[in-house]
Short mmCIF file of C-alpha atoms in Angstrom, two decimals:
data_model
loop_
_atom_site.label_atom_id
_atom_site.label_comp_id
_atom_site.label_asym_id
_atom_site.label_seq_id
_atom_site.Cartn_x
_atom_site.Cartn_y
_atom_site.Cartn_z
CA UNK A 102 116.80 203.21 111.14
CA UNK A 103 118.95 200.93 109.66
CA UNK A 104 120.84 201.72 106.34
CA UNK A 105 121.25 197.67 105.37
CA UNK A 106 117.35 197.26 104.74
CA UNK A 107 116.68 200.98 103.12
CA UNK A 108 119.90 199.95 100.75
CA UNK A 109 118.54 196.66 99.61
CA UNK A 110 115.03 198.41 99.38
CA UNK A 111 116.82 201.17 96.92
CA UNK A 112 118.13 198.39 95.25
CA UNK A 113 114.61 196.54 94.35
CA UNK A 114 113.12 199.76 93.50
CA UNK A 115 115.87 200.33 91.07
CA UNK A 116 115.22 196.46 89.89
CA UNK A 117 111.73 197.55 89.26
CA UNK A 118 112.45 200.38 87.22
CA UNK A 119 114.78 198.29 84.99
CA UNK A 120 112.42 194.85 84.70
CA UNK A 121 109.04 197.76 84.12
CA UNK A 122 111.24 199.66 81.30
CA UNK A 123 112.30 195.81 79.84
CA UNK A 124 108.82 194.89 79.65
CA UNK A 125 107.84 197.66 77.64
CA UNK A 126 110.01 197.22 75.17
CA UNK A 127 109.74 193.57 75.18
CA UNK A 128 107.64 194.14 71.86
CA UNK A 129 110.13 195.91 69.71
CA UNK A 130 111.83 192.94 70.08
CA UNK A 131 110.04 189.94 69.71
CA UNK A 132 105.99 190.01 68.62
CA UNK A 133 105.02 186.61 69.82
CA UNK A 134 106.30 184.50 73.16
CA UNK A 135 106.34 180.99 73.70
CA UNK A 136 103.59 180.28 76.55
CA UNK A 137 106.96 178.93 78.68
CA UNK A 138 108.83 182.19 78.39
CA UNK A 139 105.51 184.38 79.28
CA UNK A 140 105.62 182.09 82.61
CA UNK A 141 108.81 183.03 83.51
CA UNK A 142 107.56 186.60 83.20
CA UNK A 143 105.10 186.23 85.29
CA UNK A 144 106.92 184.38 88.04
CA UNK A 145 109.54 187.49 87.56
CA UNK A 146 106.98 189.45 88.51
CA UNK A 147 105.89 187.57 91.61
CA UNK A 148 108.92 187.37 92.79
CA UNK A 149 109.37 191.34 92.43
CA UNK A 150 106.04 191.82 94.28
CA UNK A 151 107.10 189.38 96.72
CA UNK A 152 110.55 190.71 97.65
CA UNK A 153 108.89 194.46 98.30
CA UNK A 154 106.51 192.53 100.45
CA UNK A 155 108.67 191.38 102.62
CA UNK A 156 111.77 193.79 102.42
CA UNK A 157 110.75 196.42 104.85
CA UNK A 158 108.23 196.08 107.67
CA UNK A 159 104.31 196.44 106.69
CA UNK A 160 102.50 196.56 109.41
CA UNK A 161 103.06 198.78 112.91
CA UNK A 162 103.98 196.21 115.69
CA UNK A 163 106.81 194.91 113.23
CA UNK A 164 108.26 198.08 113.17
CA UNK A 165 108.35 198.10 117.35
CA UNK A 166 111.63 196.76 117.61
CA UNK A 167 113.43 198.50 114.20
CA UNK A 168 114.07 198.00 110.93
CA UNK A 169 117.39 195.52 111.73
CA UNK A 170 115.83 193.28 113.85
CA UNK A 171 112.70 193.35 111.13
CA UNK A 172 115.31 192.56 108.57
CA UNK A 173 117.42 189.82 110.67
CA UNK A 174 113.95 187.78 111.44
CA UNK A 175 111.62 188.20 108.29
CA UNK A 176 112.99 190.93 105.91
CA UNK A 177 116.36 188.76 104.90
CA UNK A 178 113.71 185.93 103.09
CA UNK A 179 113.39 189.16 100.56
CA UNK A 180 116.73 188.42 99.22
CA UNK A 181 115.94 184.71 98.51
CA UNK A 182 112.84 185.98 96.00
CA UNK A 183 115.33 188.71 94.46
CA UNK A 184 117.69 185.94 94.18
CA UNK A 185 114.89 184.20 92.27
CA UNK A 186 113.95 186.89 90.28
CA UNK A 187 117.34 187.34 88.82
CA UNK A 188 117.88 183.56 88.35
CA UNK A 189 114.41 183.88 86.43
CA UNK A 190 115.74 186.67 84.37
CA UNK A 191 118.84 184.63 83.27
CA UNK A 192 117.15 181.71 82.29
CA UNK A 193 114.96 183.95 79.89
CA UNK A 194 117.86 185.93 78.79
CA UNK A 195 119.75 182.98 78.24
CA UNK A 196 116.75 180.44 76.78
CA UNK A 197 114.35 182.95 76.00
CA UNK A 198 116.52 184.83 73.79
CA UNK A 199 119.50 183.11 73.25
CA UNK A 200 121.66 185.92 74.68
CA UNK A 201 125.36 184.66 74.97
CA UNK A 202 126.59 184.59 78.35
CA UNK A 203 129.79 185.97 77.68
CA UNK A 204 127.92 189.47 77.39
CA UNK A 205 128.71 192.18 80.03
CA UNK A 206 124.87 191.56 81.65
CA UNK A 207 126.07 188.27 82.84
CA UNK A 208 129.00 189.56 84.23
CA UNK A 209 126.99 190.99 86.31
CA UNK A 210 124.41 189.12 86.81
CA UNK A 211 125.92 186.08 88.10
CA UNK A 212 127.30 187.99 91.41
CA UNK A 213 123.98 189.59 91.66
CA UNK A 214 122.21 186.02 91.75
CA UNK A 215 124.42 184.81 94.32
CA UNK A 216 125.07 187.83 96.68
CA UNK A 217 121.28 188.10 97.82
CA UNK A 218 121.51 184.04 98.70
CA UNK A 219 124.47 184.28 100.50
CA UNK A 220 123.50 187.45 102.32
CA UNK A 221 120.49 185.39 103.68
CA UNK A 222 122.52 182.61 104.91
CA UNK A 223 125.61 184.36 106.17
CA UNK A 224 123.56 185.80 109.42
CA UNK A 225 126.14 187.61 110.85
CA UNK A 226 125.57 191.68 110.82
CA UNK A 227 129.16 191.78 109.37
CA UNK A 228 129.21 189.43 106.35
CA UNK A 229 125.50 190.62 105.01
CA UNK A 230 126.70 194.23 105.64
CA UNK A 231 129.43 193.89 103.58
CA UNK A 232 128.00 191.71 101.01
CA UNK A 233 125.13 194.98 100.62
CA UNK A 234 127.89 197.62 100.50
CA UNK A 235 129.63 195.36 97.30
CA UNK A 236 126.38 195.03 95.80
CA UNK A 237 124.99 198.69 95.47
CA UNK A 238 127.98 199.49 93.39
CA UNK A 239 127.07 196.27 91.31
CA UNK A 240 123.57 197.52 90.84
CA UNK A 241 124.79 200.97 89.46
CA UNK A 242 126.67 198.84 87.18
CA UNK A 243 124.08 196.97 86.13
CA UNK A 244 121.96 199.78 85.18
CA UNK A 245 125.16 201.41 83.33
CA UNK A 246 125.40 198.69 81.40
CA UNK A 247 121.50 198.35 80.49
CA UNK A 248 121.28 201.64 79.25
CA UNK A 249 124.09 201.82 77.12
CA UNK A 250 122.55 198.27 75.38
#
């Protein structure tokens, strides 16, 4: 077992739970949706379904060797689609639905765009170990500040 992989797996199950719950209210705010802003939905989506696919190991013979050396070879590419999920998420926030990017979401947002990328390039055990430990505290902010909005 290795706690960097089951944290950033904790992490997109809690993104889940937030993008499921934001769809589902989607209609209280707005009834209609330009057929550009329903595409960035759906590529949200993908690239939700995309990171879980590759964030942990799937199949038996990639598990031989544990989960860090599943996560050094093929599970880090999960951070790049999380990276593009939340990049997708401010460009509807911000285009979408004209939400100000002075607001506390982007505060946190913008780290949590650009920690997953540079956890994927910075290979070294130490830098992306570090870089998951700053941003599971950033998550629980996240969702503290979705809630109380």
């Amino acid at each position: 077992m290795d706690w960097v992989p089951l944290a950033w797996s904790s992490i997109l199950f809690i993104m889940q739970l937030q993008y499921w719950w934001a769809i589902n209210q989607l209609s209280a705010l707005r009834q209609t949706f330009a057929f550009s802003e329903f595409i960035f939905l759906v590529l949200m989506t993908l690239m939700l379904f995309v990171t879980a696919a590759l964030i942990l190991p799937s199949r038996g013979e990639d598990e031989d060797q544990g989960l860090r050396v599943y996560f050094e070879q093929d599970g880090r590419f999960a951070l790049i689609s999380l990276t593009a999920f939340l990049l997708f998420g401010l460009v509807v926030n911000v285009f979408g639905f004209q939400s100000p990017l002075e607001t506390a979401w982007a505060i946190t947002d913008v780290p949590m765009i650009i920690l997953p990328a540079l956890a994927f390039f910075l290979r070294d055990r130490k830098y992306y170990a570090v870089i998951t430990a700053i941003y599971l505290p950033l998550c629980a902010m996240d969702v503290w500040i979705s809630l109380a909005s």
